[in-house]
Coordinates of C-alpha atoms and ligand atoms in Angstrom, one line a residue:
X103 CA -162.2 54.9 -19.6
X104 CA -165.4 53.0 -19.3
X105 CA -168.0 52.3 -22.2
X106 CA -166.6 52.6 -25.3
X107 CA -163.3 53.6 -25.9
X108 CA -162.6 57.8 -25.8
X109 CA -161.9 57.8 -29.7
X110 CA -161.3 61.5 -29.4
X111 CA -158.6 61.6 -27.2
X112 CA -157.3 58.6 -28.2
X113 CA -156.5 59.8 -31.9
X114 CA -155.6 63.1 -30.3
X115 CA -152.9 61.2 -28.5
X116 CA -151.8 59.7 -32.1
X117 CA -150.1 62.2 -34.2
X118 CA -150.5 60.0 -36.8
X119 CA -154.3 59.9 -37.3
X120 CA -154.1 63.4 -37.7
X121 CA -153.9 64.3 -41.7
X122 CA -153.4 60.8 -42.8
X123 CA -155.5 57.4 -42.3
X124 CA -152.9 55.0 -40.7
X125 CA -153.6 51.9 -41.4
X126 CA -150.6 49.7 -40.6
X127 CA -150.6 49.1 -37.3
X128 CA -149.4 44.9 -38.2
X129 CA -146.3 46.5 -39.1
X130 CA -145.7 49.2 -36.9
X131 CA -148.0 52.0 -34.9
X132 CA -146.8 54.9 -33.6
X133 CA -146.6 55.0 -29.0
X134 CA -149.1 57.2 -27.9
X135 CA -148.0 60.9 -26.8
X136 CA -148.7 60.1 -23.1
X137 CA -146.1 57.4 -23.4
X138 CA -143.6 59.4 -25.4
X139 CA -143.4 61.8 -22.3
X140 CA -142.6 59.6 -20.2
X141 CA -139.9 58.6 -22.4
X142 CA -138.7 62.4 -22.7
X143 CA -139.1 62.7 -19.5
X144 CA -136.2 59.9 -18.6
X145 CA -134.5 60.9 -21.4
X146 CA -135.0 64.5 -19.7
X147 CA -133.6 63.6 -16.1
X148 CA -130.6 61.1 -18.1
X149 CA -129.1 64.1 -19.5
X150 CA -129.4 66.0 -16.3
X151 CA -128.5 63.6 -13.7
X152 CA -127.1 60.8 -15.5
X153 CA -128.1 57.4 -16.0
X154 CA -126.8 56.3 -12.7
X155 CA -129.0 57.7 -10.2
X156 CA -132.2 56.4 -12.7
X157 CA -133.3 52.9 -11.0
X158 CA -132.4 50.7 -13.9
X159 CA -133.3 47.6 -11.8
X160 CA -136.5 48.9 -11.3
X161 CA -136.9 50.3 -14.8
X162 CA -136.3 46.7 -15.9
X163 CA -138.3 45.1 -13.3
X164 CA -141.4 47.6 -14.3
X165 CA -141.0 46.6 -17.6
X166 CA -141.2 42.9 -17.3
X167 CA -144.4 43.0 -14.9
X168 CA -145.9 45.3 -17.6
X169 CA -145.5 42.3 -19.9
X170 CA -146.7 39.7 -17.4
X171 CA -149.6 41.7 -16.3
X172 CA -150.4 41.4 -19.9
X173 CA -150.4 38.1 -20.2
X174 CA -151.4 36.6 -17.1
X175 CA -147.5 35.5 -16.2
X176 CA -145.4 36.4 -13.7
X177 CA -142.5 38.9 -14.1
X178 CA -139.8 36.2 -13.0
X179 CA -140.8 34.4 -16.5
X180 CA -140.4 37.4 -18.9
X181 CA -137.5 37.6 -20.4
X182 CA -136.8 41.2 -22.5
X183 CA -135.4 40.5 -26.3
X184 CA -135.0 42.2 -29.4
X185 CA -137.4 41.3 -31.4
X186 CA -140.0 38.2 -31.7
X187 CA -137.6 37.0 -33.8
X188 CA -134.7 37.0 -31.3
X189 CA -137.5 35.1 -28.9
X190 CA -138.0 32.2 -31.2
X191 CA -134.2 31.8 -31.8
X192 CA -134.0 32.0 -28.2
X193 CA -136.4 28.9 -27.9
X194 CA -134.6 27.0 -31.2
X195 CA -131.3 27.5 -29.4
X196 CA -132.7 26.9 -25.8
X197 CA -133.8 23.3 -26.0
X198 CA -131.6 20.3 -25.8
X199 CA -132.9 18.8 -28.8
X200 CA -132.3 14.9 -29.4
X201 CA -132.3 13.6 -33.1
X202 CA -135.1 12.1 -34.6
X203 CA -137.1 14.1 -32.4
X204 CA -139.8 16.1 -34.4
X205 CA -141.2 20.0 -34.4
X206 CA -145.0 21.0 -35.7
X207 CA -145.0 24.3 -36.8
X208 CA -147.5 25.8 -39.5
X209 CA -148.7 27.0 -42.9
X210 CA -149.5 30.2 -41.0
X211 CA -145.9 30.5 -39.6
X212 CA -144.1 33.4 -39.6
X213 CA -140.3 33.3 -41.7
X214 CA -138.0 33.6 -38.5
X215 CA -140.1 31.0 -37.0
X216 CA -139.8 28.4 -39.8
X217 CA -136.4 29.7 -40.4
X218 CA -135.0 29.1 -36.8
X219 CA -136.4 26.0 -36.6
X220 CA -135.6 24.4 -39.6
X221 CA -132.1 25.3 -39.0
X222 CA -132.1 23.9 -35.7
X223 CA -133.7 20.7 -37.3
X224 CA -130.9 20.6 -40.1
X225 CA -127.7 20.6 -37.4
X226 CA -129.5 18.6 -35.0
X227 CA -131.0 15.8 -36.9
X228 CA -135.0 16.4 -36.4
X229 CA -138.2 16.6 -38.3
X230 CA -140.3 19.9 -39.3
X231 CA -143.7 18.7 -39.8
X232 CA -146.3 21.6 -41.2
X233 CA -150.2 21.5 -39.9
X234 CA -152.0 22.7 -43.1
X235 CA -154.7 25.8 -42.6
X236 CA -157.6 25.6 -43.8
X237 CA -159.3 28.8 -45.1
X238 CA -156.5 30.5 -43.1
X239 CA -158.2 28.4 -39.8
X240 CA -155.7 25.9 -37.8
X241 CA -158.3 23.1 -36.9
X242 CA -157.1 21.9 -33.2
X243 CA -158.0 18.6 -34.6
X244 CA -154.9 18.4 -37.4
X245 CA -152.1 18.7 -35.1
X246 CA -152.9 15.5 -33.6
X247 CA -152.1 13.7 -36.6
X248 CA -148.9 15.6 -37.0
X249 CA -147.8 14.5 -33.1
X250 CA -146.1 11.7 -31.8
X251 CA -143.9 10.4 -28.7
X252 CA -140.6 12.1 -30.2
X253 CA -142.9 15.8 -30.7
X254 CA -140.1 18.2 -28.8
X255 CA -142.1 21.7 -30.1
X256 CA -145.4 22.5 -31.2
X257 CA -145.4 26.3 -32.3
X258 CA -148.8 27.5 -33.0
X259 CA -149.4 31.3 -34.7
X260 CA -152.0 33.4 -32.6
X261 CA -152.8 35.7 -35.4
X262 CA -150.7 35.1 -38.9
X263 CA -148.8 38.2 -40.3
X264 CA -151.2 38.5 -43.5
X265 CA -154.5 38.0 -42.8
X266 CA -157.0 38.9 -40.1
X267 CA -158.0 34.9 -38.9
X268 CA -157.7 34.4 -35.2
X269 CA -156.4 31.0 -34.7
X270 CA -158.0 28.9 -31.6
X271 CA -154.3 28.4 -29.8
X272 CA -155.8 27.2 -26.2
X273 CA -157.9 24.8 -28.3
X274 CA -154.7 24.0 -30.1
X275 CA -152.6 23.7 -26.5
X276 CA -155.7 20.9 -25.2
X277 CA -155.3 18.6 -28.1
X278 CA -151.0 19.1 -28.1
X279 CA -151.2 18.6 -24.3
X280 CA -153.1 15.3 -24.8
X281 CA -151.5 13.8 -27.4
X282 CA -148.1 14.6 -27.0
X283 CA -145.3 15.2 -24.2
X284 CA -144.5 18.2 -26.1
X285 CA -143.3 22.1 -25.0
X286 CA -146.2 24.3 -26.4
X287 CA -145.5 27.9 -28.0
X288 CA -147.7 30.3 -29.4
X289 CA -146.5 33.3 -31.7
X290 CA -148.7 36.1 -30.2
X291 CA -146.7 39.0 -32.4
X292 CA -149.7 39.8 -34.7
X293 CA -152.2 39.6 -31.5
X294 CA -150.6 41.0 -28.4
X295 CA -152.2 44.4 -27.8
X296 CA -155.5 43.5 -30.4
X297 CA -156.6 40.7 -28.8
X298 CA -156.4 38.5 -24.8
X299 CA -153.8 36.9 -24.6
X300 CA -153.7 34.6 -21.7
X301 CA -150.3 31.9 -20.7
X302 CA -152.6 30.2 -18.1
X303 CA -155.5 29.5 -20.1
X304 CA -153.6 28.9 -23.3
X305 CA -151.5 26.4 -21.0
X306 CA -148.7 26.8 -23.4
X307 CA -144.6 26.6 -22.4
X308 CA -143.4 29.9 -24.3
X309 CA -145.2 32.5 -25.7
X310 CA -143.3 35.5 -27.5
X311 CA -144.3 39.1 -29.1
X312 CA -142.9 42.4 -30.3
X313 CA -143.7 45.7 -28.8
X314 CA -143.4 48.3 -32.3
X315 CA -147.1 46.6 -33.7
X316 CA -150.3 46.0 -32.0
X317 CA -148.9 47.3 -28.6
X318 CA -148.1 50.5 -30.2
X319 CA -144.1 50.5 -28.0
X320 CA -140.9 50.9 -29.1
X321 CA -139.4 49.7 -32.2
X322 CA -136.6 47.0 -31.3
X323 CA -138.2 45.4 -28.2
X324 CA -140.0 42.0 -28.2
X325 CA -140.7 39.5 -25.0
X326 CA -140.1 35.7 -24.3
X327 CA -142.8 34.2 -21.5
X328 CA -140.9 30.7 -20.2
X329 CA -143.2 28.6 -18.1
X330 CA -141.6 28.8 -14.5
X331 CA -140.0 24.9 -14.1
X332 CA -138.8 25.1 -18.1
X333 CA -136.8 28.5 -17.1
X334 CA -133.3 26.4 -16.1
X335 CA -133.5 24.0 -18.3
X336 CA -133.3 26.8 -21.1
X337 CA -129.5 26.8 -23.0
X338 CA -128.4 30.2 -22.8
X339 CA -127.9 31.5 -26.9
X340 CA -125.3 34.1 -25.6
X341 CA -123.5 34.6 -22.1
X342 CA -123.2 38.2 -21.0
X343 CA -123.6 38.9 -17.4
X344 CA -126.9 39.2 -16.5
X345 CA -126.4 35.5 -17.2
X346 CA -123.5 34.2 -15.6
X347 CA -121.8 33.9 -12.1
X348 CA -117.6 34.1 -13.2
X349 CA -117.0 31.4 -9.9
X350 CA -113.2 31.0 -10.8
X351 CA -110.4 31.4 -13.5
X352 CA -111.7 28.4 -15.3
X353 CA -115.1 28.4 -13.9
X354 CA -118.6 30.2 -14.5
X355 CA -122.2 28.9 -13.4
X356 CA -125.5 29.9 -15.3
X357 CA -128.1 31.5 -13.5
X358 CA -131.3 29.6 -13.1
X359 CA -133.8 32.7 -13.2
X360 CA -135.2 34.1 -16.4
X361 CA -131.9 36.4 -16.4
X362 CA -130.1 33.7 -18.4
X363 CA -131.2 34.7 -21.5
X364 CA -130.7 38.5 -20.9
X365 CA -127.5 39.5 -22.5
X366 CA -125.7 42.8 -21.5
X367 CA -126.8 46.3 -21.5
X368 CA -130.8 47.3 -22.7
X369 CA -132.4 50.4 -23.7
X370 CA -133.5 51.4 -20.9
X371 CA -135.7 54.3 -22.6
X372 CA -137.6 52.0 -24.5
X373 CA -138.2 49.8 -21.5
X374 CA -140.4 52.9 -19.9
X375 CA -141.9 53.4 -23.5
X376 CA -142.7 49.7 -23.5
X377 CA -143.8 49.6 -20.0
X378 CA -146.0 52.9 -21.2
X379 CA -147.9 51.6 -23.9
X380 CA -148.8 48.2 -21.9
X381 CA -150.2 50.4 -19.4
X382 CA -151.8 52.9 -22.1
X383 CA -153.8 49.5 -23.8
X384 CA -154.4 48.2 -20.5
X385 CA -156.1 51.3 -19.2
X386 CA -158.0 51.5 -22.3
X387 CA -158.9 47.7 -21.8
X388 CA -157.7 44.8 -24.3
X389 CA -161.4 43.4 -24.3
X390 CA -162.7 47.0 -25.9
X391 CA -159.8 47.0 -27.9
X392 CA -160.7 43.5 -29.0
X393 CA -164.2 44.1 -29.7
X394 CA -163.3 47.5 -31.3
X395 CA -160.8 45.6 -34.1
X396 CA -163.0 43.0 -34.6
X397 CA -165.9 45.4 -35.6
X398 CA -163.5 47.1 -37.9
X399 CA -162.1 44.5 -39.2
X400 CA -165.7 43.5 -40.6
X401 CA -166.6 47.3 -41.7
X402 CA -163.7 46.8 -43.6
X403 CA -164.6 43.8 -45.1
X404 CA -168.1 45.0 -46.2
X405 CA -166.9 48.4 -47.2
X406 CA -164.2 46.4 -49.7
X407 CA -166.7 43.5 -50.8
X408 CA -168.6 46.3 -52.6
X409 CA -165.6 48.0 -54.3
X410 CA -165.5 46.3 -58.1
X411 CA -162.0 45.6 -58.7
X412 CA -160.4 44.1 -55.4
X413 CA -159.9 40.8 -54.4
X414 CA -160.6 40.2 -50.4
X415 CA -158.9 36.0 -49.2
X416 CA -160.2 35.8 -45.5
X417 CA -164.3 36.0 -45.5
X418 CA -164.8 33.0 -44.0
X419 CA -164.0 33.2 -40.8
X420 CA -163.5 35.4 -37.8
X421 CA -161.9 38.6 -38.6
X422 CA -159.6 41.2 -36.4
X423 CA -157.7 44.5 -37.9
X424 CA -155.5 42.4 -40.2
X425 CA -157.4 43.1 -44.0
X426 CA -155.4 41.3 -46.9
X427 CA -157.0 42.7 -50.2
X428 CA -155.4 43.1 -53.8
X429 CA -156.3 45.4 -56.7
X430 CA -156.8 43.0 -59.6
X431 CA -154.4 43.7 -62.5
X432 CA -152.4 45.9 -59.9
X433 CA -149.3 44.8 -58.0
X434 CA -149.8 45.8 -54.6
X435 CA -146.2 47.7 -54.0
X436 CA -148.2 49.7 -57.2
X437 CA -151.3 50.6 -55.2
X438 CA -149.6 50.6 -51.4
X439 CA -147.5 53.8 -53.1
X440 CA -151.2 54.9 -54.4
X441 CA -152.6 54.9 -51.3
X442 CA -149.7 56.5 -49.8
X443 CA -149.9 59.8 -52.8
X444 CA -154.0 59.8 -51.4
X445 CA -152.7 60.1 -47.4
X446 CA -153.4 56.3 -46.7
X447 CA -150.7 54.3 -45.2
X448 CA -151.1 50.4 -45.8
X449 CA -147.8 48.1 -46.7
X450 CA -147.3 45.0 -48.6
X451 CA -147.2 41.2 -47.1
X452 CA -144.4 39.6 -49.1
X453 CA -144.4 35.8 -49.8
X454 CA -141.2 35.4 -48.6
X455 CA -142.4 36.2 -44.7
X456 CA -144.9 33.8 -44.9
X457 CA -144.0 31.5 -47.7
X458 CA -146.8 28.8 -47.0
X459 CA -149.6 30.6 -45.7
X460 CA -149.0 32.9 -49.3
X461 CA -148.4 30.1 -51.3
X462 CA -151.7 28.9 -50.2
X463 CA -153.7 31.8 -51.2
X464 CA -151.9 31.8 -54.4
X465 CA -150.2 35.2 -54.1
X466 CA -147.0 36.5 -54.5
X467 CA -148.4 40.1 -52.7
X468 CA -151.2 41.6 -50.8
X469 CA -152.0 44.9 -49.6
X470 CA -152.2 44.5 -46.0
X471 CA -154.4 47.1 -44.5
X472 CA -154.4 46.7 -40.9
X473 CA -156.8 49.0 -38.7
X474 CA -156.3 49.4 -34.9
X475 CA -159.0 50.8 -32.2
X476 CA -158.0 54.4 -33.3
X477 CA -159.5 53.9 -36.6
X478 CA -163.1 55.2 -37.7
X479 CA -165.5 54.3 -40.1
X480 CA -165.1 57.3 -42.1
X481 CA -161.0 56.3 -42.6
X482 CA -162.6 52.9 -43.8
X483 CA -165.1 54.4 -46.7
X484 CA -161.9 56.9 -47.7
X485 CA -160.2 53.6 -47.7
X486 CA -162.9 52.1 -49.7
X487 CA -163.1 54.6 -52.2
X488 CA -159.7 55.3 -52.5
X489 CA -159.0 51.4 -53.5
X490 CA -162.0 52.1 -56.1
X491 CA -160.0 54.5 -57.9
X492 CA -157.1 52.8 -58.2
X493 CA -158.8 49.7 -59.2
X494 CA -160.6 52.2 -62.4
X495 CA -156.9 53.4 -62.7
X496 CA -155.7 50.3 -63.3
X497 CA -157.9 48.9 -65.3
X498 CA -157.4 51.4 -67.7
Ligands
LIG237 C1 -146.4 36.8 -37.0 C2 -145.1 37.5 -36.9 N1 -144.1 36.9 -36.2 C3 -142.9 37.4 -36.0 C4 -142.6 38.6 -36.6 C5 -141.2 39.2 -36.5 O1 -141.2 40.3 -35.5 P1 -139.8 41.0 -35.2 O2 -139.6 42.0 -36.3 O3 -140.1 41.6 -33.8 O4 -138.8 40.0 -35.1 C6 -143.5 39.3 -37.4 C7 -143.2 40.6 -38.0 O5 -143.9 41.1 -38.9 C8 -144.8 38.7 -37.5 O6 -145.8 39.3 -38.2

């Protein structure tokens, strides 16, 4: 595809855009129906053949350059996981923390994040220090007052889980690289297949993700980047095989490649949907898509700024798909289930997931609407208006 992005065939490659307007893509989208063959497809040859004859090496191998071609990496420092949340307690258990030894994380962060972290820092004697957002913006400037010589982990958020602010993380990684000795790790969940996402140029140490949002995969697959030289210093959480060499009766040795946090078997299925829907945003290109969000992000914005009734918390800076909006006098699990009855799919950001950033705001609850490249003007106004009736509902 050059130009613009084919929004024909790319909504008639999503089931989903079909009779309803989808808009919750920072919780889940659906893989395209290109990639879902493939899937079938091995799914197809499994069933007839068997899984043995399948190149599961290569399956595995395919998947993790899919990753690092993503990301500017290498495939030797991809590491498949669960979930992003697996990858950060991957990290939390991976590093030979000393006490007294400090972690930055902040208000943006995401729950398993924080809570990871702040368990690791209770059993192992260390700080948690929070870098405060202002108007949902991490200025690169306030993590230098949070760093010191005993900074172990700085973990910035590319793109928070409730509102559509991208944060400036290679701006971020300069001022932790010159301030501090410390690993660098960015939380690209929310922005990895929306937005660039680059390890060289972010110069950061880990950088994780999850496949079912943004890069419209498989549900229960994320990915851990490792910088190359940090990869054997890395505590295994678990020891399976991939991970271990069994050298004697009372003797095993750790690998030193990525492998040492891989842990037994894997779906292999969802590695070629994975591997899939990489390719699928990559042959669209992440730039349009970028552009594309961004552009929506602000229809959205200047659709729902005229709608009496709501209340909108990120117009101040940059915006990408991520909308968080609330119906005043509504609760928003009320008007999520709303939209739903009127064919609009949206879900609700809970305080509990991101305790600070919500806290911040003041809100207990937003409506997060959350458009991807597939969307259309036309889904925003029925968005628009749709959130206009519920806000005359309610008020009555
Ligand atoms: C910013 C952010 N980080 C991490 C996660 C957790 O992702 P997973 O469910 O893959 O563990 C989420 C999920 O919503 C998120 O929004």
């Amino acid at each position: 595809m050059s130009g613009t992005i084919d929004l024909e065939r790319v909504r008639l490659e999503t089931g989903v855009t079909q009779d309803r307007v989808y808009v919750n893509n920072a919780r889940m989208s659906p893989s395209p129906r290109p990639v879902l063959e493939a899937v079938q497809a091995i799914q197809e040859r499994a069933w007839r053949e068997g899984w043995m004859g399948l190149d599961q090496p290569g399956i595995m191998a395919r998947a993790r350059t899919a990753v690092a071609d993503l990301i500017g990496a290498r495939g030797t420092e991809i590491a498949i996981t669960q979930s992003a949340s697996y990858s950060i307690n991957l990290i939390a258990n991976g590093i030979d923390w000393q006490a007294g030894e400090n972690i930055v994380i902040t208000e943006l962060a995401y729950r398993s994040v924080a809570m990871s972290l702040l368990r690791a820092a209770q059993e192992r004697g260390l700080e948690v220090r929070v870098v405060p957002a202002q108007d949902m913006l991490l200025r690169p400037e306030d993590f230098r007052k949070h760093l010191d010589n005993r900074t172990r982990l700085v973990v910035a958020t590319m793109q928070p889980m409730f509102c559509g602010v991208p944060q400036p993380v290679a701006e971020i990684g300069r001022v932790v690289r010159e301030h501090s000795n410390a690993l660098y790790c960015i939380n690209a969940t929310q922005a990895v297949g929306q937005r660039p996402v680059d390890v060289r140029a972010f110069d950061c140490d880990f950088l994780f993700g999850t496949a079912r949002k943004w890069l419209r995969g498989p549900r229960g697959i994320g990915f851990l980047y490792v910088r190359e030289p940090l990869i054997p210093q890395m505590r295994p959480t678990y020891m399976g095989y991939p991970a271990s060499l069994w050298t004697g009766p009372q003797s095993y040795q750790i690998v030193d490649s990525i492998d040492r946090l891989h842990l037994g078997d894997y779906p292999y299925a969802s590695l070629v949907e994975l591997t899939g829907a990489i390719r699928y945003a990559m042959d669209i290109g992440v730039e349009k898509i970028y552009q594309r969000n961004q552009h929506l992000g602000k229809a959205a914005r200047l659709a729902l700024r005229e709608v009496r009734g709501l209340e909108l918390y990120d117009l101040t800076h940059g915006v990408m798909g991520t909308v968080p909006v609330n119906v005043r006098n509504v609760p928003a699990e009320v008007a999520v289930a709303k939209l739903e009855q009127r064919g609009i799919i949206a879900c609700v950001a809970y305080e509990e997931n991101a305790l600070l950033g919500l806290r911040k705001i003041g809100q207990r609850e937003l409506i997060r609407v959350s458009l991807h490249y597939y969307n259309t003007e036309a889904e925003i106004e029925r968005l628009a208006k749709a959130l206009g009736d519920i806000a005359i509902e309610g008020a009555r």
